[in-house]
Amino acid sequence: MVPPVRRRRDDGSRPVDDAPAWILAGRAFVRGQLQPVEIAIDEAGRIQSIGKVRAGAPRHDVGDAVILPAATDLHVHFREPGGHATVENFASGSVEAALGGVTLVGEMPNTSPPVTDRERLEAKAALVPGRSAVDVLLYGSPVLPRAREGLSRSAGAFKLYLSPTTGIEEPPAASAVPELLEALAPLGLPVSVHAEDPRAFPTLPPPEDARDWDAARPARAESAALDLLLPRPPALRLHVAHATTASTARRLRDAGLSFEATPHHLLLSTASARSDPRSKVNPPLRSEEERAALYAAFCRGEVPCLASDHAPHPPESKTTDFARAPSGMPGVETMVPLLLARVRSGDLPLSVLVAAACDRPARWFGQPLGRIAPGHRANLLVVDFQRRTRIEARHLHAPCGFTAFEGWEAIFPREHYRDGRAIVEDGEFVGARNGIVVRPEFARGSSPAVPMPE
Ligand SMILES: [Zn+2]
């Protein structure tokens, strides 16, 4: 797969004394804090320099707003191929991402058919050009031993499911997991794991509410899965998806593993969800006590990554009874806005949010994003902390038409720049559909579309 070529200078050089294309001025999150700067952006859409700019390029001053790096969401399901157009696709999901301040999404392989070989990966990659408003990294599913090697040359990461989920009915046996991790290590790609061990799922009557669902897929299934994953081969770039408890976070931190928490596990609990099928999700929401402990750990900076696990379903399937509703909820548009509101309310340090939503996910994907630094792509947000709104599904852009965060306070980015060009202005999508498929710069056979700065 050859990603579309990004526009750049003929010789690929970026002379430092070159005049910038334009200048973004204001208080920006640079080197760990907000400070007044001028960000010079070059023709190729890279950050050229930060500081006082002498040249007379066009200048946009953001006033009382602040400039942040745009976010990377490690975990979305845009449901293509094989989904329902009324639920989600690259065209719709990528606009939600753009409006939510997310400039790169990691798209999961449990589509229909699942992405288990190179041909399927490349067929899926062909759906991106001309349709996606943001960049996309595609996960492959490494369940077919003979297809792994080829898949590793096209995919951007692997996703391993240890329990059955939408589109993945037969996860590997627990006894096969250590060998599988050994086989993945030399392939060089990051590996994200859905860490629930189904052997720890009790047999219970059909769930009537979120508390029943928590009992059916309890937190001990998560810790049992960690027993399978730790210790892992040292060379493997392993990441655990959607950690749901503070004790999982502590174990993963102690082991030095990358992991993510979702806005729903940080903000919603079985107490708030009650019997609302919109809040049914895998792994389940936990008790209010567990949620509060995970959120406190997140606010202390002890959870490296934030990810949405954006997983929409047809609205009619999420308004019937709890037992029959599929698991998953949309979230790519509301992830950053919900947590920006927590920054404003004072419980979450801005530095923690930027690290978890922008910097660390971009590092894990091997992309020159997530920091306001010379040589990085000028994928930037302008956030006005005075522009508070309440989330209403009818004002969101997900075709599935529901959210589990109805009525929650949020701060949506006012502006979003991708490669120095506006894709969101005044909270409206104004961009082009020129998102590309990216792979980590450290992946084998990768000729990065956008090389990392030195
Ligand atoms: Zn997921």
PDB file of C-alpha atoms in Angstrom, residues 13-209:
ATOM      1  CA  SER A  13      14.337  20.466   2.804  1.00  0.00           C
ATOM      2  CA  ARG A  14      13.079  22.957   5.344  1.00  0.00           C
ATOM      3  CA  PRO A  15      15.601  25.800   5.526  1.00  0.00           C
ATOM      4  CA  VAL A  16      15.245  27.474   8.921  1.00  0.00           C
ATOM      5  CA  ASP A  17      15.475  30.997   7.529  1.00  0.00           C
ATOM      6  CA  ASP A  18      12.681  30.329   5.044  1.00  0.00           C
ATOM      7  CA  ALA A  19       9.772  32.743   5.452  1.00  0.00           C
ATOM      8  CA  PRO A  20       6.790  31.071   7.155  1.00  0.00           C
ATOM      9  CA  ALA A  21       3.516  30.671   5.276  1.00  0.00           C
ATOM     10  CA  TRP A  22       1.675  32.134   8.252  1.00  0.00           C
ATOM     11  CA  ILE A  23       1.904  32.728  11.976  1.00  0.00           C
ATOM     12  CA  LEU A  24      -0.422  31.529  14.739  1.00  0.00           C
ATOM     13  CA  ALA A  25      -0.064  33.773  17.798  1.00  0.00           C
ATOM     14  CA  GLY A  26      -1.388  33.451  21.327  1.00  0.00           C
ATOM     15  CA  ARG A  27      -0.969  31.483  24.544  1.00  0.00           C
ATOM     16  CA  ALA A  28       0.086  27.992  23.499  1.00  0.00           C
ATOM     17  CA  PHE A  29       0.905  24.754  25.338  1.00  0.00           C
ATOM     18  CA  VAL A  30       4.648  24.599  24.690  1.00  0.00           C
ATOM     19  CA  ARG A  31       7.251  22.631  26.701  1.00  0.00           C
ATOM     20  CA  GLY A  32       4.742  21.668  29.368  1.00  0.00           C
ATOM     21  CA  GLN A  33       3.002  24.986  29.982  1.00  0.00           C
ATOM     22  CA  LEU A  34       0.891  27.734  28.484  1.00  0.00           C
ATOM     23  CA  GLN A  35       2.985  30.637  27.293  1.00  0.00           C
ATOM     24  CA  PRO A  36       2.570  33.519  24.832  1.00  0.00           C
ATOM     25  CA  VAL A  37       4.291  32.574  21.581  1.00  0.00           C
ATOM     26  CA  GLU A  38       4.218  33.016  17.846  1.00  0.00           C
ATOM     27  CA  ILE A  39       4.144  29.723  15.950  1.00  0.00           C
ATOM     28  CA  ALA A  40       5.625  29.974  12.459  1.00  0.00           C
ATOM     29  CA  ILE A  41       4.057  27.447  10.081  1.00  0.00           C
ATOM     30  CA  ASP A  42       5.724  26.601   6.768  1.00  0.00           C
ATOM     31  CA  GLU A  43       4.259  25.851   3.352  1.00  0.00           C
ATOM     32  CA  ALA A  44       4.375  22.103   4.017  1.00  0.00           C
ATOM     33  CA  GLY A  45       2.210  22.524   7.128  1.00  0.00           C
ATOM     34  CA  ARG A  46       5.031  21.939   9.607  1.00  0.00           C
ATOM     35  CA  ILE A  47       5.851  23.974  12.696  1.00  0.00           C
ATOM     36  CA  GLN A  48       8.938  25.871  11.618  1.00  0.00           C
ATOM     37  CA  SER A  49       9.799  27.800  14.756  1.00  0.00           C
ATOM     38  CA  ILE A  50       8.300  28.983  18.022  1.00  0.00           C
ATOM     39  CA  GLY A  51       9.036  32.375  19.509  1.00  0.00           C
ATOM     40  CA  LYS A  52       9.088  35.889  18.142  1.00  0.00           C
ATOM     41  CA  VAL A  53       8.818  35.866  14.358  1.00  0.00           C
ATOM     42  CA  ARG A  54      10.366  38.772  12.459  1.00  0.00           C
ATOM     43  CA  ALA A  55       9.013  38.029   9.026  1.00  0.00           C
ATOM     44  CA  GLY A  56       5.892  39.726   7.751  1.00  0.00           C
ATOM     45  CA  ALA A  57       3.797  36.634   7.081  1.00  0.00           C
ATOM     46  CA  PRO A  58       0.014  36.665   7.641  1.00  0.00           C
ATOM     47  CA  ARG A  59      -0.679  36.449  11.374  1.00  0.00           C
ATOM     48  CA  HIS A  60      -3.693  34.980  13.205  1.00  0.00           C
ATOM     49  CA  ASP A  61      -3.921  36.008  16.860  1.00  0.00           C
ATOM     50  CA  VAL A  62      -6.237  33.767  18.879  1.00  0.00           C
ATOM     51  CA  GLY A  63      -6.906  36.411  21.533  1.00  0.00           C
ATOM     52  CA  ASP A  64      -8.087  35.001  24.876  1.00  0.00           C
ATOM     53  CA  ALA A  65      -8.248  31.417  23.534  1.00  0.00           C
ATOM     54  CA  VAL A  66      -5.378  28.926  23.884  1.00  0.00           C
ATOM     55  CA  ILE A  67      -3.489  26.867  21.317  1.00  0.00           C
ATOM     56  CA  LEU A  68      -3.086  23.129  21.981  1.00  0.00           C
ATOM     57  CA  PRO A  69      -1.723  20.232  19.932  1.00  0.00           C
ATOM     58  CA  ALA A  70      -4.505  18.258  18.216  1.00  0.00           C
ATOM     59  CA  ALA A  71      -5.365  14.862  19.700  1.00  0.00           C
ATOM     60  CA  THR A  72      -4.772  11.286  18.499  1.00  0.00           C
ATOM     61  CA  ASP A  73      -7.499   8.741  19.285  1.00  0.00           C
ATOM     62  CA  LEU A  74      -5.942   5.252  19.474  1.00  0.00           C
ATOM     63  CA  HIS A  75      -9.265   3.430  19.355  1.00  0.00           C
ATOM     64  CA  VAL A  76     -12.225   3.978  17.018  1.00  0.00           C
ATOM     65  CA  HIS A  77     -14.634   1.738  15.114  1.00  0.00           C
ATOM     66  CA  PHE A  78     -15.812   3.483  11.928  1.00  0.00           C
ATOM     67  CA  ARG A  79     -17.607   0.269  10.877  1.00  0.00           C
ATOM     68  CA  GLU A  80     -16.237   0.066   7.317  1.00  0.00           C
ATOM     69  CA  PRO A  81     -16.290  -2.191   5.439  1.00  0.00           C
ATOM     70  CA  GLY A  82     -19.439  -4.120   6.160  1.00  0.00           C
ATOM     71  CA  GLY A  83     -21.233  -1.782   8.521  1.00  0.00           C
ATOM     72  CA  HIS A  84     -24.472   0.062   8.023  1.00  0.00           C
ATOM     73  CA  ALA A  85     -24.081   3.452   6.322  1.00  0.00           C
ATOM     74  CA  THR A  86     -26.658   4.760   8.800  1.00  0.00           C
ATOM     75  CA  VAL A  87     -24.332   3.919  11.680  1.00  0.00           C
ATOM     76  CA  GLU A  88     -20.859   5.151  10.702  1.00  0.00           C
ATOM     77  CA  ASN A  89     -18.235   5.249   7.967  1.00  0.00           C
ATOM     78  CA  PHE A  90     -14.910   6.978   7.282  1.00  0.00           C
ATOM     79  CA  ALA A  91     -16.617  10.067   5.841  1.00  0.00           C
ATOM     80  CA  SER A  92     -18.898  10.639   8.844  1.00  0.00           C
ATOM     81  CA  GLY A  93     -16.590   9.448  11.625  1.00  0.00           C
ATOM     82  CA  SER A  94     -13.674  11.544  10.433  1.00  0.00           C
ATOM     83  CA  VAL A  95     -15.755  14.736  10.545  1.00  0.00           C
ATOM     84  CA  GLU A  96     -16.826  13.897  14.106  1.00  0.00           C
ATOM     85  CA  ALA A  97     -13.127  13.409  14.918  1.00  0.00           C
ATOM     86  CA  ALA A  98     -12.188  16.766  13.363  1.00  0.00           C
ATOM     87  CA  LEU A  99     -14.915  18.592  15.295  1.00  0.00           C
ATOM     88  CA  GLY A 100     -13.811  16.857  18.502  1.00  0.00           C
ATOM     89  CA  GLY A 101     -10.180  17.957  18.092  1.00  0.00           C
ATOM     90  CA  VAL A 102      -8.911  14.527  16.959  1.00  0.00           C
ATOM     91  CA  THR A 103      -6.521  14.713  14.007  1.00  0.00           C
ATOM     92  CA  LEU A 104      -5.537  11.016  13.727  1.00  0.00           C
ATOM     93  CA  VAL A 105      -7.623   7.942  14.524  1.00  0.00           C
ATOM     94  CA  GLY A 106      -6.578   4.313  15.020  1.00  0.00           C
ATOM     95  CA  GLU A 107      -9.260   2.245  13.255  1.00  0.00           C
ATOM     96  CA  MET A 108      -9.936  -1.216  14.636  1.00  0.00           C
ATOM     97  CA  PRO A 109      -9.916  -4.426  12.547  1.00  0.00           C
ATOM     98  CA  ASN A 110     -13.189  -6.024  13.715  1.00  0.00           C
ATOM     99  CA  THR A 111     -15.055  -4.914  10.625  1.00  0.00           C
ATOM    100  CA  SER A 112     -16.895  -7.220   8.251  1.00  0.00           C
ATOM    101  CA  PRO A 113     -14.886  -9.014   7.032  1.00  0.00           C
ATOM    102  CA  PRO A 114     -12.310  -8.659   9.808  1.00  0.00           C
ATOM    103  CA  VAL A 115      -8.910  -7.334   8.714  1.00  0.00           C
ATOM    104  CA  THR A 116      -6.888 -10.538   9.015  1.00  0.00           C
ATOM    105  CA  ASP A 117      -4.622 -10.329   5.957  1.00  0.00           C
ATOM    106  CA  ARG A 118      -2.813  -7.835   3.770  1.00  0.00           C
ATOM    107  CA  GLU A 119      -5.419  -7.887   0.983  1.00  0.00           C
ATOM    108  CA  ARG A 120      -8.219  -6.946   3.355  1.00  0.00           C
ATOM    109  CA  LEU A 121      -6.053  -4.261   4.945  1.00  0.00           C
ATOM    110  CA  GLU A 122      -5.312  -2.731   1.567  1.00  0.00           C
ATOM    111  CA  ALA A 123      -8.969  -2.902   0.496  1.00  0.00           C
ATOM    112  CA  LYS A 124      -9.867  -1.039   3.665  1.00  0.00           C
ATOM    113  CA  ALA A 125      -7.074   1.508   3.149  1.00  0.00           C
ATOM    114  CA  ALA A 126      -8.561   2.270  -0.271  1.00  0.00           C
ATOM    115  CA  LEU A 127     -11.707   3.565   1.468  1.00  0.00           C
ATOM    116  CA  VAL A 128      -9.789   6.435   3.100  1.00  0.00           C
ATOM    117  CA  PRO A 129      -8.494   8.733   0.302  1.00  0.00           C
ATOM    118  CA  GLY A 130     -10.972  11.387  -0.761  1.00  0.00           C
ATOM    119  CA  ARG A 131     -13.352  10.523   2.076  1.00  0.00           C
ATOM    120  CA  SER A 132     -11.580  10.969   5.403  1.00  0.00           C
ATOM    121  CA  ALA A 133     -11.164  14.428   6.931  1.00  0.00           C
ATOM    122  CA  VAL A 134      -8.439  13.232   9.316  1.00  0.00           C
ATOM    123  CA  ASP A 135      -5.560  10.785   9.103  1.00  0.00           C
ATOM    124  CA  VAL A 136      -6.123   7.111   9.790  1.00  0.00           C
ATOM    125  CA  LEU A 137      -3.902   4.338  11.129  1.00  0.00           C
ATOM    126  CA  LEU A 138      -5.318   0.884  10.422  1.00  0.00           C
ATOM    127  CA  TYR A 139      -5.049  -1.991  12.873  1.00  0.00           C
ATOM    128  CA  GLY A 140      -4.789  -5.561  11.625  1.00  0.00           C
ATOM    129  CA  SER A 141      -5.994  -8.672  13.449  1.00  0.00           C
ATOM    130  CA  PRO A 142      -3.092 -11.182  13.818  1.00  0.00           C
ATOM    131  CA  VAL A 143      -5.228 -14.314  14.251  1.00  0.00           C
ATOM    132  CA  LEU A 144      -4.089 -16.050  11.043  1.00  0.00           C
ATOM    133  CA  PRO A 145      -0.479 -17.239  11.521  1.00  0.00           C
ATOM    134  CA  ARG A 146       0.268 -17.435   7.790  1.00  0.00           C
ATOM    135  CA  ALA A 147      -1.060 -13.942   7.087  1.00  0.00           C
ATOM    136  CA  ARG A 148       0.714 -12.134   9.964  1.00  0.00           C
ATOM    137  CA  GLU A 149       3.965 -11.369   8.242  1.00  0.00           C
ATOM    138  CA  GLY A 150       2.279  -9.836   5.178  1.00  0.00           C
ATOM    139  CA  LEU A 151      -0.200  -7.944   7.313  1.00  0.00           C
ATOM    140  CA  SER A 152       2.623  -6.456   9.373  1.00  0.00           C
ATOM    141  CA  ARG A 153       3.947  -4.796   6.202  1.00  0.00           C
ATOM    142  CA  SER A 154       0.723  -2.865   5.568  1.00  0.00           C
ATOM    143  CA  ALA A 155      -0.994  -2.408   8.925  1.00  0.00           C
ATOM    144  CA  GLY A 156      -0.089   0.358  11.350  1.00  0.00           C
ATOM    145  CA  ALA A 157      -0.653  -1.728  14.495  1.00  0.00           C
ATOM    146  CA  PHE A 158      -2.167  -5.012  15.648  1.00  0.00           C
ATOM    147  CA  LYS A 159      -5.265  -5.458  17.786  1.00  0.00           C
ATOM    148  CA  LEU A 160      -5.633  -8.625  19.799  1.00  0.00           C
ATOM    149  CA  TYR A 161      -8.999  -9.551  21.327  1.00  0.00           C
ATOM    150  CA  LEU A 162      -8.840 -11.937  24.275  1.00  0.00           C
ATOM    151  CA  SER A 163     -12.636 -12.143  24.545  1.00  0.00           C
ATOM    152  CA  PRO A 164     -15.465 -12.337  21.994  1.00  0.00           C
ATOM    153  CA  THR A 165     -16.626  -8.932  20.736  1.00  0.00           C
ATOM    154  CA  THR A 166     -18.481  -7.385  17.779  1.00  0.00           C
ATOM    155  CA  GLY A 167     -17.068  -9.098  14.659  1.00  0.00           C
ATOM    156  CA  ILE A 168     -14.608 -11.349  16.599  1.00  0.00           C
ATOM    157  CA  GLU A 169     -16.339 -14.499  17.796  1.00  0.00           C
ATOM    158  CA  GLU A 170     -13.380 -16.763  18.460  1.00  0.00           C
ATOM    159  CA  PRO A 171     -10.555 -15.212  20.459  1.00  0.00           C
ATOM    160  CA  PRO A 172      -7.318 -17.187  20.904  1.00  0.00           C
ATOM    161  CA  ALA A 173      -7.279 -19.716  23.753  1.00  0.00           C
ATOM    162  CA  ALA A 174      -5.628 -18.402  26.904  1.00  0.00           C
ATOM    163  CA  SER A 175      -2.933 -21.079  26.618  1.00  0.00           C
ATOM    164  CA  ALA A 176      -1.994 -19.753  23.158  1.00  0.00           C
ATOM    165  CA  VAL A 177      -1.527 -16.127  24.223  1.00  0.00           C
ATOM    166  CA  PRO A 178       2.150 -16.213  25.373  1.00  0.00           C
ATOM    167  CA  GLU A 179       3.203 -17.892  22.125  1.00  0.00           C
ATOM    168  CA  LEU A 180       1.174 -15.410  20.094  1.00  0.00           C
ATOM    169  CA  LEU A 181       2.853 -12.462  21.814  1.00  0.00           C
ATOM    170  CA  GLU A 182       6.261 -14.058  21.093  1.00  0.00           C
ATOM    171  CA  ALA A 183       5.307 -14.391  17.425  1.00  0.00           C
ATOM    172  CA  LEU A 184       4.212 -10.729  17.213  1.00  0.00           C
ATOM    173  CA  ALA A 185       7.289  -9.213  18.880  1.00  0.00           C
ATOM    174  CA  PRO A 186       9.670  -9.484  15.889  1.00  0.00           C
ATOM    175  CA  LEU A 187       7.086  -8.006  13.499  1.00  0.00           C
ATOM    176  CA  GLY A 188       7.768  -4.566  14.992  1.00  0.00           C
ATOM    177  CA  LEU A 189       4.240  -3.153  15.133  1.00  0.00           C
ATOM    178  CA  PRO A 190       2.527  -1.849  18.273  1.00  0.00           C
ATOM    179  CA  VAL A 191      -0.016  -4.318  19.689  1.00  0.00           C
ATOM    180  CA  SER A 192      -3.174  -3.191  21.497  1.00  0.00           C
ATOM    181  CA  VAL A 193      -5.036  -5.797  23.541  1.00  0.00           C
ATOM    182  CA  HIS A 194      -8.673  -6.033  24.549  1.00  0.00           C
ATOM    183  CA  ALA A 195      -7.902  -7.477  27.981  1.00  0.00           C
ATOM    184  CA  GLU A 196     -10.808  -9.494  29.331  1.00  0.00           C
ATOM    185  CA  ASP A 197     -10.352 -13.202  30.054  1.00  0.00           C
ATOM    186  CA  PRO A 198     -13.707 -14.862  29.263  1.00  0.00           C
ATOM    187  CA  ARG A 199     -12.899 -17.752  31.612  1.00  0.00           C
ATOM    188  CA  ALA A 200     -13.653 -15.300  34.433  1.00  0.00           C
ATOM    189  CA  PHE A 201     -17.152 -14.490  33.109  1.00  0.00           C
ATOM    190  CA  PRO A 202     -19.777 -16.114  35.378  1.00  0.00           C
ATOM    191  CA  THR A 203     -22.996 -17.557  33.941  1.00  0.00           C
ATOM    192  CA  LEU A 204     -25.818 -15.254  35.031  1.00  0.00           C
ATOM    193  CA  PRO A 205     -29.399 -14.465  33.955  1.00  0.00           C
ATOM    194  CA  PRO A 206     -29.776 -11.873  31.141  1.00  0.00           C
ATOM    195  CA  PRO A 207     -28.599  -8.431  32.388  1.00  0.00           C
ATOM    196  CA  GLU A 208     -31.280  -5.853  33.190  1.00  0.00           C
ATOM    197  CA  ASP A 209     -29.006  -2.948  33.947  1.00  0.00           C
TER     198      ASP A 209
END
